[in-house]
């Protein structure tokens, strides 16, 4: 079955390339916020994984892209943020009692995605085209969500937890914020222009505004 995308009005307010970096290095972002956001940029540009094997890391990168295909160049780097978190052993301090540890969960789930890809298409997941990847992830999610077939290799809640982390990493990344026209991190000295579509002087001006 073909996946049907909703056609919703989209307002394109991307900022010019580099504008968020300029804003981060300016006086309108607090020191703590600046350190946190620049660290995300540095982490996501790391080319060698520390937690995953290269082939598994390639699978994770492709899964991230398929979850948010509209921002492919940014979401491809989200995998590096996940890899760094797992390598450093950090997390939110809790997990569901029917799930393995974060690292084991990722390895088991990504391994199973590639096993299914090889079985169905005779190729690793990373080598499939986007449509095949989308269809396969939908089927894999169905399998992983069905308790009767869970012994197939997918940990409980794997796709649910994966989607949450991918979206969280993606939209907390400065380049994604530049892509969607978000400058909420620039909160110094304060927000005073609060009317609809009004901008503070310090906010970057979008490249274009359109409705589809």
mmCIF file of C-alpha atoms in Angstrom:
data_model
loop_
_atom_site.group_PDB
_atom_site.id
_atom_site.type_symbol
_atom_site.label_atom_id
_atom_site.label_comp_id
_atom_site.label_asym_id
_atom_site.label_seq_id
_atom_site.Cartn_x
_atom_site.Cartn_y
_atom_site.Cartn_z
ATOM 1 C CA UNK A 1 0.000 0.000 0.000
ATOM 2 C CA UNK A 2 1.330 3.420 -0.961
ATOM 3 C CA UNK A 3 1.809 5.850 1.895
ATOM 4 C CA UNK A 4 -0.393 8.900 1.435
ATOM 5 C CA UNK A 5 1.064 12.209 2.552
ATOM 6 C CA UNK A 6 -1.213 14.861 3.955
ATOM 7 C CA UNK A 7 -1.290 18.055 1.922
ATOM 8 C CA UNK A 8 -1.237 20.846 4.464
ATOM 9 C CA UNK A 9 -0.465 24.553 4.087
ATOM 10 C CA UNK A 10 3.261 25.009 4.581
ATOM 11 C CA UNK A 11 4.884 28.298 5.302
ATOM 12 C CA UNK A 12 8.444 28.389 4.049
ATOM 13 C CA UNK A 13 10.514 30.656 6.259
ATOM 14 C CA UNK A 14 14.013 29.222 5.905
ATOM 15 C CA UNK A 15 16.780 31.544 7.017
ATOM 16 C CA UNK A 16 19.812 32.273 4.824
ATOM 17 C CA UNK A 17 22.608 29.734 5.221
ATOM 18 C CA UNK A 18 24.921 30.697 8.053
ATOM 19 C CA UNK A 19 22.491 33.081 9.704
ATOM 20 C CA UNK A 20 21.930 30.879 12.753
ATOM 21 C CA UNK A 21 25.676 30.443 13.243
ATOM 22 C CA UNK A 22 26.063 34.228 13.150
ATOM 23 C CA UNK A 23 23.243 34.582 15.658
ATOM 24 C CA UNK A 24 24.775 31.970 17.967
ATOM 25 C CA UNK A 25 28.064 33.840 18.014
ATOM 26 C CA UNK A 26 26.389 37.174 18.732
ATOM 27 C CA UNK A 27 25.280 38.918 21.927
ATOM 28 C CA UNK A 28 21.669 37.731 21.859
ATOM 29 C CA UNK A 29 22.349 34.113 22.896
ATOM 30 C CA UNK A 30 23.372 33.233 26.445
ATOM 31 C CA UNK A 31 26.737 31.559 26.988
ATOM 32 C CA UNK A 32 25.197 28.282 28.191
ATOM 33 C CA UNK A 33 22.850 28.091 25.194
ATOM 34 C CA UNK A 34 25.691 28.884 22.814
ATOM 35 C CA UNK A 35 27.881 26.105 24.213
ATOM 36 C CA UNK A 36 25.041 23.556 23.990
ATOM 37 C CA UNK A 37 24.035 24.383 20.412
ATOM 38 C CA UNK A 38 27.574 24.642 19.027
ATOM 39 C CA UNK A 39 28.292 21.249 20.607
ATOM 40 C CA UNK A 40 25.385 19.789 18.619
ATOM 41 C CA UNK A 41 26.889 21.109 15.400
ATOM 42 C CA UNK A 42 30.309 19.686 16.287
ATOM 43 C CA UNK A 43 28.856 16.283 17.208
ATOM 44 C CA UNK A 44 26.772 15.972 14.064
ATOM 45 C CA UNK A 45 29.739 16.655 11.765
ATOM 46 C CA UNK A 46 31.703 13.725 13.200
ATOM 47 C CA UNK A 47 32.252 11.276 10.350
ATOM 48 C CA UNK A 48 33.385 8.153 12.222
ATOM 49 C CA UNK A 49 30.886 6.402 14.528
ATOM 50 C CA UNK A 50 32.068 5.460 18.013
ATOM 51 C CA UNK A 51 29.242 3.132 19.049
ATOM 52 C CA UNK A 52 27.964 1.495 15.871
ATOM 53 C CA UNK A 53 29.778 -0.558 13.286
ATOM 54 C CA UNK A 54 30.015 1.385 9.978
ATOM 55 C CA UNK A 55 27.362 -0.721 8.205
ATOM 56 C CA UNK A 56 24.892 -0.374 11.080
ATOM 57 C CA UNK A 57 25.616 3.348 11.275
ATOM 58 C CA UNK A 58 24.808 3.641 7.556
ATOM 59 C CA UNK A 59 21.462 1.948 8.210
ATOM 60 C CA UNK A 60 20.707 4.341 11.059
ATOM 61 C CA UNK A 61 21.537 7.361 8.892
ATOM 62 C CA UNK A 62 19.097 6.186 6.226
ATOM 63 C CA UNK A 63 16.358 5.532 8.779
ATOM 64 C CA UNK A 64 16.794 9.066 10.141
ATOM 65 C CA UNK A 65 16.462 10.514 6.648
ATOM 66 C CA UNK A 66 13.276 8.546 5.939
ATOM 67 C CA UNK A 67 11.680 9.786 9.170
ATOM 68 C CA UNK A 68 12.164 13.442 8.141
ATOM 69 C CA UNK A 69 12.873 13.359 4.376
ATOM 70 C CA UNK A 70 12.079 17.052 3.904
ATOM 71 C CA UNK A 71 15.371 17.920 5.628
ATOM 72 C CA UNK A 72 17.566 15.100 4.351
ATOM 73 C CA UNK A 73 20.919 16.876 4.603
ATOM 74 C CA UNK A 74 20.298 17.720 8.255
ATOM 75 C CA UNK A 75 18.680 14.475 9.373
ATOM 76 C CA UNK A 76 21.509 12.441 7.903
ATOM 77 C CA UNK A 77 23.639 13.961 10.678
ATOM 78 C CA UNK A 78 21.178 13.095 13.444
ATOM 79 C CA UNK A 79 22.613 9.576 13.447
ATOM 80 C CA UNK A 80 25.925 11.018 14.663
ATOM 81 C CA UNK A 81 24.159 12.620 17.626
ATOM 82 C CA UNK A 82 22.540 9.292 18.549
ATOM 83 C CA UNK A 83 25.851 7.466 18.108
ATOM 84 C CA UNK A 84 27.617 9.963 20.384
ATOM 85 C CA UNK A 85 24.955 9.625 23.091
ATOM 86 C CA UNK A 86 25.201 5.849 23.093
ATOM 87 C CA UNK A 87 29.005 5.913 23.040
ATOM 88 C CA UNK A 88 29.028 8.266 26.036
ATOM 89 C CA UNK A 89 26.432 6.185 27.873
ATOM 90 C CA UNK A 90 24.087 9.105 28.472
ATOM 91 C CA UNK A 91 20.295 9.140 28.405
ATOM 92 C CA UNK A 92 17.214 10.382 30.185
ATOM 93 C CA UNK A 93 17.720 8.072 33.156
ATOM 94 C CA UNK A 94 14.837 5.669 32.616
ATOM 95 C CA UNK A 95 13.432 3.114 30.166
ATOM 96 C CA UNK A 96 10.356 0.945 29.762
ATOM 97 C CA UNK A 97 10.667 -2.313 31.682
ATOM 98 C CA UNK A 98 9.899 -4.357 28.563
ATOM 99 C CA UNK A 99 12.832 -2.867 26.648
ATOM 100 C CA UNK A 100 16.535 -3.721 26.707
ATOM 101 C CA UNK A 101 19.193 -1.071 27.285
ATOM 102 C CA UNK A 102 19.325 1.730 24.722
ATOM 103 C CA UNK A 103 22.439 0.375 23.033
ATOM 104 C CA UNK A 104 21.127 -3.187 22.809
ATOM 105 C CA UNK A 105 17.766 -1.908 21.578
ATOM 106 C CA UNK A 106 19.345 0.050 18.733
ATOM 107 C CA UNK A 107 21.660 -2.764 17.709
ATOM 108 C CA UNK A 108 18.898 -5.383 17.747
ATOM 109 C CA UNK A 109 16.434 -3.185 15.841
ATOM 110 C CA UNK A 110 18.866 -1.973 13.184
ATOM 111 C CA UNK A 111 20.226 -5.484 12.678
ATOM 112 C CA UNK A 112 16.697 -6.752 12.099
ATOM 113 C CA UNK A 113 15.962 -3.975 9.590
ATOM 114 C CA UNK A 114 18.968 -5.048 7.522
ATOM 115 C CA UNK A 115 18.020 -8.724 7.826
ATOM 116 C CA UNK A 116 14.557 -7.964 6.472
ATOM 117 C CA UNK A 117 16.014 -5.840 3.696
ATOM 118 C CA UNK A 118 18.346 -8.622 2.616
ATOM 119 C CA UNK A 119 15.522 -11.164 2.751
ATOM 120 C CA UNK A 120 13.030 -9.045 0.813
ATOM 121 C CA UNK A 121 15.273 -7.121 -1.585
ATOM 122 C CA UNK A 122 18.634 -8.920 -1.554
ATOM 123 C CA UNK A 123 20.387 -5.701 -0.533
ATOM 124 C CA UNK A 124 21.224 -3.835 2.672
ATOM 125 C CA UNK A 125 18.701 -1.212 3.735
ATOM 126 C CA UNK A 126 21.121 1.639 2.979
ATOM 127 C CA UNK A 127 21.253 0.628 -0.701
ATOM 128 C CA UNK A 128 17.484 0.690 -1.286
ATOM 129 C CA UNK A 129 15.797 3.699 -2.868
ATOM 130 C CA UNK A 130 13.659 5.973 -0.737
ATOM 131 C CA UNK A 131 10.300 4.449 -1.684
ATOM 132 C CA UNK A 132 11.452 0.928 -0.893
ATOM 133 C CA UNK A 133 12.909 2.131 2.399
ATOM 134 C CA UNK A 134 9.604 3.792 3.322
ATOM 135 C CA UNK A 135 7.601 0.662 2.501
ATOM 136 C CA UNK A 136 10.002 -1.562 4.365
ATOM 137 C CA UNK A 137 9.956 0.602 7.492
ATOM 138 C CA UNK A 138 6.170 0.529 7.515
ATOM 139 C CA UNK A 139 6.197 -3.251 7.284
ATOM 140 C CA UNK A 140 8.939 -3.540 9.908
ATOM 141 C CA UNK A 141 7.024 -1.265 12.255
ATOM 142 C CA UNK A 142 3.942 -3.474 11.849
ATOM 143 C CA UNK A 143 5.982 -6.574 12.655
ATOM 144 C CA UNK A 144 7.698 -4.917 15.600
ATOM 145 C CA UNK A 145 4.377 -3.728 17.041
ATOM 146 C CA UNK A 146 2.687 -7.133 16.969
ATOM 147 C CA UNK A 147 3.328 -9.088 20.191
ATOM 148 C CA UNK A 148 2.611 -12.403 18.457
ATOM 149 C CA UNK A 149 5.583 -11.964 16.133
ATOM 150 C CA UNK A 150 7.915 -9.987 18.409
ATOM 151 C CA UNK A 151 10.400 -12.902 18.590
ATOM 152 C CA UNK A 152 11.268 -11.896 15.010
ATOM 153 C CA UNK A 153 13.955 -9.681 16.513
ATOM 154 C CA UNK A 154 12.488 -6.222 17.062
ATOM 155 C CA UNK A 155 12.585 -5.023 20.669
ATOM 156 C CA UNK A 156 9.298 -3.809 22.110
ATOM 157 C CA UNK A 157 8.658 -0.112 21.356
ATOM 158 C CA UNK A 158 11.754 0.089 19.122
ATOM 159 C CA UNK A 159 10.207 2.272 16.423
ATOM 160 C CA UNK A 160 8.325 4.393 18.932
ATOM 161 C CA UNK A 161 11.501 5.236 20.845
ATOM 162 C CA UNK A 162 13.572 5.635 17.670
ATOM 163 C CA UNK A 163 11.118 8.129 16.183
ATOM 164 C CA UNK A 164 11.054 10.164 19.390
ATOM 165 C CA UNK A 165 14.838 10.450 19.514
ATOM 166 C CA UNK A 166 15.247 11.242 15.815
ATOM 167 C CA UNK A 167 12.679 14.057 15.958
ATOM 168 C CA UNK A 168 14.112 15.415 19.209
ATOM 169 C CA UNK A 169 17.667 15.460 17.850
ATOM 170 C CA UNK A 170 16.610 16.897 14.498
ATOM 171 C CA UNK A 171 14.589 19.827 15.773
ATOM 172 C CA UNK A 172 17.048 20.724 18.509
ATOM 173 C CA UNK A 173 19.828 21.052 15.930
ATOM 174 C CA UNK A 174 20.741 24.630 14.910
ATOM 175 C CA UNK A 175 20.795 23.769 11.205
ATOM 176 C CA UNK A 176 17.253 22.421 11.374
ATOM 177 C CA UNK A 177 16.208 25.531 13.255
ATOM 178 C CA UNK A 178 17.778 27.568 10.457
ATOM 179 C CA UNK A 179 15.863 25.424 7.956
ATOM 180 C CA UNK A 180 12.462 26.049 9.586
ATOM 181 C CA UNK A 181 13.067 29.683 10.520
ATOM 182 C CA UNK A 182 13.308 29.329 14.296
ATOM 183 C CA UNK A 183 15.388 31.724 16.393
ATOM 184 C CA UNK A 184 13.912 31.124 19.826
ATOM 185 C CA UNK A 185 17.357 30.541 21.323
ATOM 186 C CA UNK A 186 18.200 34.238 20.801
ATOM 187 C CA UNK A 187 16.333 35.432 23.876
ATOM 188 C CA UNK A 188 18.620 38.225 25.080
ATOM 189 C CA UNK A 189 17.729 40.765 26.236
ATOM 190 C CA UNK A 190 14.049 39.727 25.907
ATOM 191 C CA UNK A 191 11.172 39.247 23.448
ATOM 192 C CA UNK A 192 9.176 42.455 23.007
ATOM 193 C CA UNK A 193 7.701 42.204 19.487
ATOM 194 C CA UNK A 194 4.906 39.723 20.063
ATOM 195 C CA UNK A 195 2.389 40.513 17.317
ATOM 196 C CA UNK A 196 1.675 38.046 14.513
ATOM 197 C CA UNK A 197 4.486 37.791 11.924
ATOM 198 C CA UNK A 198 6.467 40.591 13.590
ATOM 199 C CA UNK A 199 10.207 40.062 14.065
ATOM 200 C CA UNK A 200 12.718 41.385 16.550
ATOM 201 C CA UNK A 201 15.563 43.357 14.996
ATOM 202 C CA UNK A 202 17.974 40.575 15.943
ATOM 203 C CA UNK A 203 16.041 37.825 14.130
ATOM 204 C CA UNK A 204 17.274 36.732 10.683
ATOM 205 C CA UNK A 205 14.952 37.597 7.828
ATOM 206 C CA UNK A 206 13.578 34.615 5.906
ATOM 207 C CA UNK A 207 14.586 33.972 2.348
ATOM 208 C CA UNK A 208 10.964 33.662 1.268
ATOM 209 C CA UNK A 209 7.452 33.197 2.538
ATOM 210 C CA UNK A 210 5.025 31.080 0.549
ATOM 211 C CA UNK A 211 1.928 28.919 0.944
ATOM 212 C CA UNK A 212 1.366 25.558 -0.749
#
